[in-house]
XYZ file of N, CA and C in Angstrom:
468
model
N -11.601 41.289 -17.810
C -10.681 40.240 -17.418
C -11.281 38.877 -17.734
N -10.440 38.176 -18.294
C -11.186 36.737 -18.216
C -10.448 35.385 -17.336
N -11.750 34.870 -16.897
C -11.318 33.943 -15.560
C -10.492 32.808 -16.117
N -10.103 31.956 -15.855
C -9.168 31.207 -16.073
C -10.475 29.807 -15.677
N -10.344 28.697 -16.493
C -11.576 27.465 -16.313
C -10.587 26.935 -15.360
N -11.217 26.147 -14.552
C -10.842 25.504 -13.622
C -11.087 24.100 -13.817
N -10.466 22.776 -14.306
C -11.163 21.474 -14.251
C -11.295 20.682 -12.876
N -11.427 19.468 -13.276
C -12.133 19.288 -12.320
C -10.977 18.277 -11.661
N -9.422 17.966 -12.627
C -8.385 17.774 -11.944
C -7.439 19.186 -11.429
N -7.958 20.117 -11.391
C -7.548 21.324 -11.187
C -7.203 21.466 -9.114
N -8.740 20.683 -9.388
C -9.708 20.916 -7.936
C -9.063 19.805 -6.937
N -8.631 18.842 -7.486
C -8.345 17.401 -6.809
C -6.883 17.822 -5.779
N -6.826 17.064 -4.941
C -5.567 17.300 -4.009
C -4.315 16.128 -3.787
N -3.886 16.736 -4.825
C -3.024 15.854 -5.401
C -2.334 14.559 -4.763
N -1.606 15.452 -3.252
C -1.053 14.172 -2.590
C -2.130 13.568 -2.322
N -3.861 13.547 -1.682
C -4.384 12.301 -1.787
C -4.700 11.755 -2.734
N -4.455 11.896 -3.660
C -4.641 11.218 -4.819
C -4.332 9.541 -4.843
N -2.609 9.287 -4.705
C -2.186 8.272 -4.713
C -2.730 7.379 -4.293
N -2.513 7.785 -2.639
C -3.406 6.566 -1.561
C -4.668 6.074 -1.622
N -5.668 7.078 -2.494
C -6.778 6.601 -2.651
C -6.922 5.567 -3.970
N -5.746 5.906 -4.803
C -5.158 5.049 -6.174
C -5.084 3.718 -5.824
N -4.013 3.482 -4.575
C -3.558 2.491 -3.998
C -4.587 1.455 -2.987
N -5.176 2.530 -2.371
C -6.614 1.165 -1.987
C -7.517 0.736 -3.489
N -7.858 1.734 -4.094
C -8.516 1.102 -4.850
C -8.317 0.346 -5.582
N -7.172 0.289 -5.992
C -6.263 -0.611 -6.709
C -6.282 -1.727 -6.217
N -6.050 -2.176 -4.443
C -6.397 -3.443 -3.346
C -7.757 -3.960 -3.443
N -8.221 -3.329 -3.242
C -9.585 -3.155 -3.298
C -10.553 -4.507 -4.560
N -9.933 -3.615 -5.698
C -9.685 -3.688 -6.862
C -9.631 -5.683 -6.942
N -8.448 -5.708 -6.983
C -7.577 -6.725 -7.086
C -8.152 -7.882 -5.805
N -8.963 -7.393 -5.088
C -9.162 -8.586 -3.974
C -10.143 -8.967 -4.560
N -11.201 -7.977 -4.809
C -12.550 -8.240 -5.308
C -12.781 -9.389 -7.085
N -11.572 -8.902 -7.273
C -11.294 -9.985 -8.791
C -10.220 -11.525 -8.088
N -9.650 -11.237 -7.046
C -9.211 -12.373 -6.968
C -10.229 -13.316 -6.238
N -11.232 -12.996 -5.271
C -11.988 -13.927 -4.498
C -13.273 -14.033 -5.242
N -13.955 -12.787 -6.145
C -15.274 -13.166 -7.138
C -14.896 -14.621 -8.149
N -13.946 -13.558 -9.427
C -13.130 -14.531 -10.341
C -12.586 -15.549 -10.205
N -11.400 -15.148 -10.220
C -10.587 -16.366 -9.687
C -10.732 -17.691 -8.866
N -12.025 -17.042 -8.106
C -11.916 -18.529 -6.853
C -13.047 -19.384 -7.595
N -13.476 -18.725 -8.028
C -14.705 -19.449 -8.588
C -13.979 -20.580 -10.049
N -13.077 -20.127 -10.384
C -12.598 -20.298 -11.632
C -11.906 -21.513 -11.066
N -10.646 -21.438 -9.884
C -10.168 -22.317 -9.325
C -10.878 -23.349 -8.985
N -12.099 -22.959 -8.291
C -12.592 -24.414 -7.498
C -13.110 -24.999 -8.746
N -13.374 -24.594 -9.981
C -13.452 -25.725 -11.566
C -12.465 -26.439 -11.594
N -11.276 -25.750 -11.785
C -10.226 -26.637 -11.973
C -9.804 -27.604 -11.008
N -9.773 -27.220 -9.671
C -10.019 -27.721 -8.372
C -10.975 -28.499 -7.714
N -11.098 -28.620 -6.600
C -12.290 -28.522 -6.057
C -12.390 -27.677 -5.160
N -14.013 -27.908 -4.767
C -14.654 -26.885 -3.622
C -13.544 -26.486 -2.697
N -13.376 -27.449 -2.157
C -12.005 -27.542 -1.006
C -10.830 -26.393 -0.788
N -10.200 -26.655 -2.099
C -9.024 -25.948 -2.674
C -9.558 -24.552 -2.953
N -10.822 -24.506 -3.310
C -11.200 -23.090 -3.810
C -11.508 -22.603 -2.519
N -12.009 -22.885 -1.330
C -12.348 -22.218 -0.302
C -10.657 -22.038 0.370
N -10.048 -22.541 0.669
C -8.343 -22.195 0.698
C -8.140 -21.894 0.197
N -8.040 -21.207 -1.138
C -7.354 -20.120 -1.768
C -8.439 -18.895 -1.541
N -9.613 -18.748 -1.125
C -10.353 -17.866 -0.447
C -10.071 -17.026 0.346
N -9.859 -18.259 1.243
C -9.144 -17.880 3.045
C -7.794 -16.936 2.635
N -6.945 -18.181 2.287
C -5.399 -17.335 1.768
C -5.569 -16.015 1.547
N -6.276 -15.777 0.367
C -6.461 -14.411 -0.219
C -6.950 -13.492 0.815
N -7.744 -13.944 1.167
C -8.604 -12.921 2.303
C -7.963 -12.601 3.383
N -7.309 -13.148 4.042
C -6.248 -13.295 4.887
C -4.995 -11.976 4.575
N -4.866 -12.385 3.377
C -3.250 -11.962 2.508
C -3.794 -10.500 2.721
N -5.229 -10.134 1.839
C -5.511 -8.488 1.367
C -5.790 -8.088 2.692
N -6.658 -8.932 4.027
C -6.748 -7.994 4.924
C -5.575 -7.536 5.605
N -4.018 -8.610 5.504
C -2.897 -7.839 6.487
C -2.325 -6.900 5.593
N -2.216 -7.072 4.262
C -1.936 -6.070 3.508
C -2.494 -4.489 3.760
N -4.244 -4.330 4.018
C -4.546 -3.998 4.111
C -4.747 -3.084 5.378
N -4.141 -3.635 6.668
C -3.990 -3.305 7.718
C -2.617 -2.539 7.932
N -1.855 -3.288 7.369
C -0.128 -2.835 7.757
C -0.703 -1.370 6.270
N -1.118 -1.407 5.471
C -0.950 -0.028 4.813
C -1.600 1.554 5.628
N -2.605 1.023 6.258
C -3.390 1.547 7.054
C -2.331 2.280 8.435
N -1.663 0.967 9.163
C -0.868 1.503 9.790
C 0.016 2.589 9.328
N 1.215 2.205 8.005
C 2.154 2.936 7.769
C 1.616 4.345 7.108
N 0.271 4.322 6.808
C -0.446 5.565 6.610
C -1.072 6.649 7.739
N -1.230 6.014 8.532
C -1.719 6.491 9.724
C -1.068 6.981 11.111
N 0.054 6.210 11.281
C 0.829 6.088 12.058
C 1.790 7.317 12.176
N 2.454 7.698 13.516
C 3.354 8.759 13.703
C 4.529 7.553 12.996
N 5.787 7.804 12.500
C 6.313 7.679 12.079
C 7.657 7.571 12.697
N 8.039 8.624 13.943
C 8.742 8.173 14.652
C 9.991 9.874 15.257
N 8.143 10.443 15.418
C 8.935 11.819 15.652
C 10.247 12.055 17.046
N 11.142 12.860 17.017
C 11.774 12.780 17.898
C 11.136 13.353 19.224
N 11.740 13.617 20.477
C 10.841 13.833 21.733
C 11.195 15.221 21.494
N 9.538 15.202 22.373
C 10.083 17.215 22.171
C 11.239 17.454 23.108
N 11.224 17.104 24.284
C 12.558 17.330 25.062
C 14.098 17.150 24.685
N 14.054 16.255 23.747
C 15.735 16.354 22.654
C 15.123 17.551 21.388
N 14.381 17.865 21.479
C 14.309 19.470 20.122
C 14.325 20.366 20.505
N 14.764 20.775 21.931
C 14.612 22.086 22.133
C 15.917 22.766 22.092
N 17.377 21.898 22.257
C 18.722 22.167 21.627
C 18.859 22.512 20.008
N 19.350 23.271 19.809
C 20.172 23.351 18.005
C 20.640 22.543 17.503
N 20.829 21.302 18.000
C 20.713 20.122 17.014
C 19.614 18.917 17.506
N 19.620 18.379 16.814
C 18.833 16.849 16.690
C 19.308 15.881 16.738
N 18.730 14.757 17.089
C 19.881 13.634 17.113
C 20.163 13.023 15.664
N 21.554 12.720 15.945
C 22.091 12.084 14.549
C 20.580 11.040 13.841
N 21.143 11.109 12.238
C 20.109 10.261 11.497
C 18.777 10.215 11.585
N 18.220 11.725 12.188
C 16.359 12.131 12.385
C 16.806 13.325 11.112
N 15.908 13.587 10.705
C 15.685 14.569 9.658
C 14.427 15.222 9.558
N 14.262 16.831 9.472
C 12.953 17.543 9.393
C 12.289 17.040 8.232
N 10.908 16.265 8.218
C 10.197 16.643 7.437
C 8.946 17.584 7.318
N 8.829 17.802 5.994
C 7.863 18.723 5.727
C 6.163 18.659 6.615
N 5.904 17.552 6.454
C 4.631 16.741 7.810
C 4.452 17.311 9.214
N 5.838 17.244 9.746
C 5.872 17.468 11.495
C 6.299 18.482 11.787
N 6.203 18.957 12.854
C 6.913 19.778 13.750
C 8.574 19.319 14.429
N 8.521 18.103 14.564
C 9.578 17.646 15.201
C 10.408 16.905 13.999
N 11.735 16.855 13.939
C 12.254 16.037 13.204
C 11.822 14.363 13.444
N 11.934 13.912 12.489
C 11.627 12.062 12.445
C 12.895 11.104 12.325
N 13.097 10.342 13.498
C 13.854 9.674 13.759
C 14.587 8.604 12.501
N 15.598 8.208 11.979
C 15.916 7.429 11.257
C 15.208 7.734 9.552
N 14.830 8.528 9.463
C 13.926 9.085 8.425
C 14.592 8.449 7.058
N 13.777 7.677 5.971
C 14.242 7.290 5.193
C 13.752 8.344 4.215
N 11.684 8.273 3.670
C 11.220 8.764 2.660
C 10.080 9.456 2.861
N 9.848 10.047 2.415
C 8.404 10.509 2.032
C 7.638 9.517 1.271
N 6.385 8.510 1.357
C 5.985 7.673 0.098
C 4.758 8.427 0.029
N 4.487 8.939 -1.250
C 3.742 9.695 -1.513
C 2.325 8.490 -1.795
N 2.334 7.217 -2.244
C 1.665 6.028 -2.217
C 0.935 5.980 -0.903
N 1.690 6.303 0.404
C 0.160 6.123 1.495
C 0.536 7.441 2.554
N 1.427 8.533 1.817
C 1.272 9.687 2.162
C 1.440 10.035 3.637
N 2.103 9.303 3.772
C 3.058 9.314 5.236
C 5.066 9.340 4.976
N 5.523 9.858 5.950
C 7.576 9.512 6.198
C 7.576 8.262 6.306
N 8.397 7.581 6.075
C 8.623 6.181 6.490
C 10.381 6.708 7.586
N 9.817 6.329 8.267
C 10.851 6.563 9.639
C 10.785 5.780 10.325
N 12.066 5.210 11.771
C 11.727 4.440 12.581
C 10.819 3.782 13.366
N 9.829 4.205 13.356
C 8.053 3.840 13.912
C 7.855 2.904 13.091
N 7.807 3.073 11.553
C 6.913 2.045 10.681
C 7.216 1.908 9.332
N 8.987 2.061 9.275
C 9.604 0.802 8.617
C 9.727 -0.415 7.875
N 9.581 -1.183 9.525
C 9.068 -2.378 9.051
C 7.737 -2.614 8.441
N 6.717 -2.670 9.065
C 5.785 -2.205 8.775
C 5.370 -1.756 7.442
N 6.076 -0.728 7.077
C 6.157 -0.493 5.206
C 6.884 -1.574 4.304
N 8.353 -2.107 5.122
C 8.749 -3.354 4.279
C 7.795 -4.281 3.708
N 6.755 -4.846 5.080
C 6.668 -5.775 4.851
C 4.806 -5.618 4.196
N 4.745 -4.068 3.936
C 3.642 -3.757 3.432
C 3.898 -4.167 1.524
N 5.153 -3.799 0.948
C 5.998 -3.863 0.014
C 5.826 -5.654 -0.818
N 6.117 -6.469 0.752
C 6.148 -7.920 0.340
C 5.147 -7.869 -0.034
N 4.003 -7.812 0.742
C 2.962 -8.096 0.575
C 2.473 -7.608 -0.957
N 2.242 -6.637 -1.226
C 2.126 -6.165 -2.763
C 2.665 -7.372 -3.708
N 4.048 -7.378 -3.629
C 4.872 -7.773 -4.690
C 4.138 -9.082 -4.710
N 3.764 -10.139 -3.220
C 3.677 -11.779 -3.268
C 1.625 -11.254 -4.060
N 1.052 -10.460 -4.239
C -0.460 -10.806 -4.449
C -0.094 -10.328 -5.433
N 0.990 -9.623 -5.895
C 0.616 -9.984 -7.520
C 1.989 -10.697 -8.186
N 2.335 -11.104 -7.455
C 2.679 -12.874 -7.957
C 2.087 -13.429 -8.244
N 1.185 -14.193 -6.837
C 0.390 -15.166 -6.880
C -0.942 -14.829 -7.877
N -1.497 -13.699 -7.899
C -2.511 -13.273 -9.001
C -1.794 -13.910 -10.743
N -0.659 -12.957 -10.810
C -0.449 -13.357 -12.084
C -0.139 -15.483 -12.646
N 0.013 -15.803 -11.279
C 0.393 -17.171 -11.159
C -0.955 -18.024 -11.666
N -2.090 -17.225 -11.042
C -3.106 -18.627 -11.397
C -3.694 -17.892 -12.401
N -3.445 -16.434 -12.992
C -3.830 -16.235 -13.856
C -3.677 -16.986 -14.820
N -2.199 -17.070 -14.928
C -1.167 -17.689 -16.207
C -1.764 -19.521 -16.016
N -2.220 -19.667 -14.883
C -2.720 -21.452 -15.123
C -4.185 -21.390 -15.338
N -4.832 -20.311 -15.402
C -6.140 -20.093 -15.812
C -6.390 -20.026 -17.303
N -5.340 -19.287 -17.552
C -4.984 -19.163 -19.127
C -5.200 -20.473 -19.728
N -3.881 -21.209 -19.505
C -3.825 -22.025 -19.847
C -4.582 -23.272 -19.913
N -5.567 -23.612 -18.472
C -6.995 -24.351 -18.621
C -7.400 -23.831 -19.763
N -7.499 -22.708 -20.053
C -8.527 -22.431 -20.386
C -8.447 -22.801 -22.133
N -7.202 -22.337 -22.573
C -6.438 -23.179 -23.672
C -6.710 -24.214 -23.822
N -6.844 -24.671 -23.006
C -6.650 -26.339 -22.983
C -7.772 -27.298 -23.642
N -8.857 -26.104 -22.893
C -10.265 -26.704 -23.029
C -10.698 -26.564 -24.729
N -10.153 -25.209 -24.672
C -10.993 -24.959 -26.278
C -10.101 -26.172 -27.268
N -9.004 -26.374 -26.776
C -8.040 -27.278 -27.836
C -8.779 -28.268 -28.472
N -9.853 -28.733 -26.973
C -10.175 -29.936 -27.266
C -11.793 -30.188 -28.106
């Protein structure tokens, strides 16, 4: 008989995969915005401005960083065991695959921090969402005026 090779993405577990994608990716991206970037800013800037866009940043990745934590961590918004012991559930909870109990208001599965997003932490995921979308705004923002210093300089 011959064995079948096994690699070494064979071995990996898939759903954590993402979430560990997704910090590192934060991770990632903080460590280039407060090394790089700030340093780069307070040239164009000053000291001042570069230590406020420091703060900002640092500020920004740690609630980012917290609210992902939550909506990863967090029960989600299972129903009580005392309404599951009838043949139905209450309207708009849905079984997921995760719990024992159906989850209240149940929207998704996000396979990104590997939790339901259900009535518990929602919001919480919304505003985990903003957060993403505004740091890489603002990343690509002073990128694009970094660029352009930087254009500027060789022009001359």
């Amino acid at each position: 008989e011959t064995q079948k090779q096994t690699s070494f993405l064979d071995t990996l577990d898939k759903k954590k995969l993402l979430p560990i994608l997704l910090l590192g990716s934060l991770l990632l991206g903080a460590s280039g915005m407060l090394c790089l970037q700030r340093s780069l800013v307070g040239k164009i800037l000053t000291a001042t401005y570069a230590r406020a866009f420091a703060l900002g940043a640092t500020i920004w990745y740690v609630a980012t960083l917290g609210l992902m934590a939550f909506v990863a961590f967090s029960d989600p918004g299972q129903v009580d065991e005392d309404m599951c012991k009838g043949s139905e559930h209450p309207k708009r909870s849905h079984k997921s695959w995760q719990y024992d109990r159906p989850l209240r208001r149940f929207d998704h599965y996000c396979r990104w921090v590997g939790n339901g997003i259900a009535l518990w932490n929602h919001r919480e995921f919304i505003a985990m969402l903003i957060c993403f979308v505004a740091i890489a705004l603002v990343g690509s923002v002073v990128d694009a005026i970094l660029a352009y210093e930087r254009a500027m300089v060789q022009d001359c």
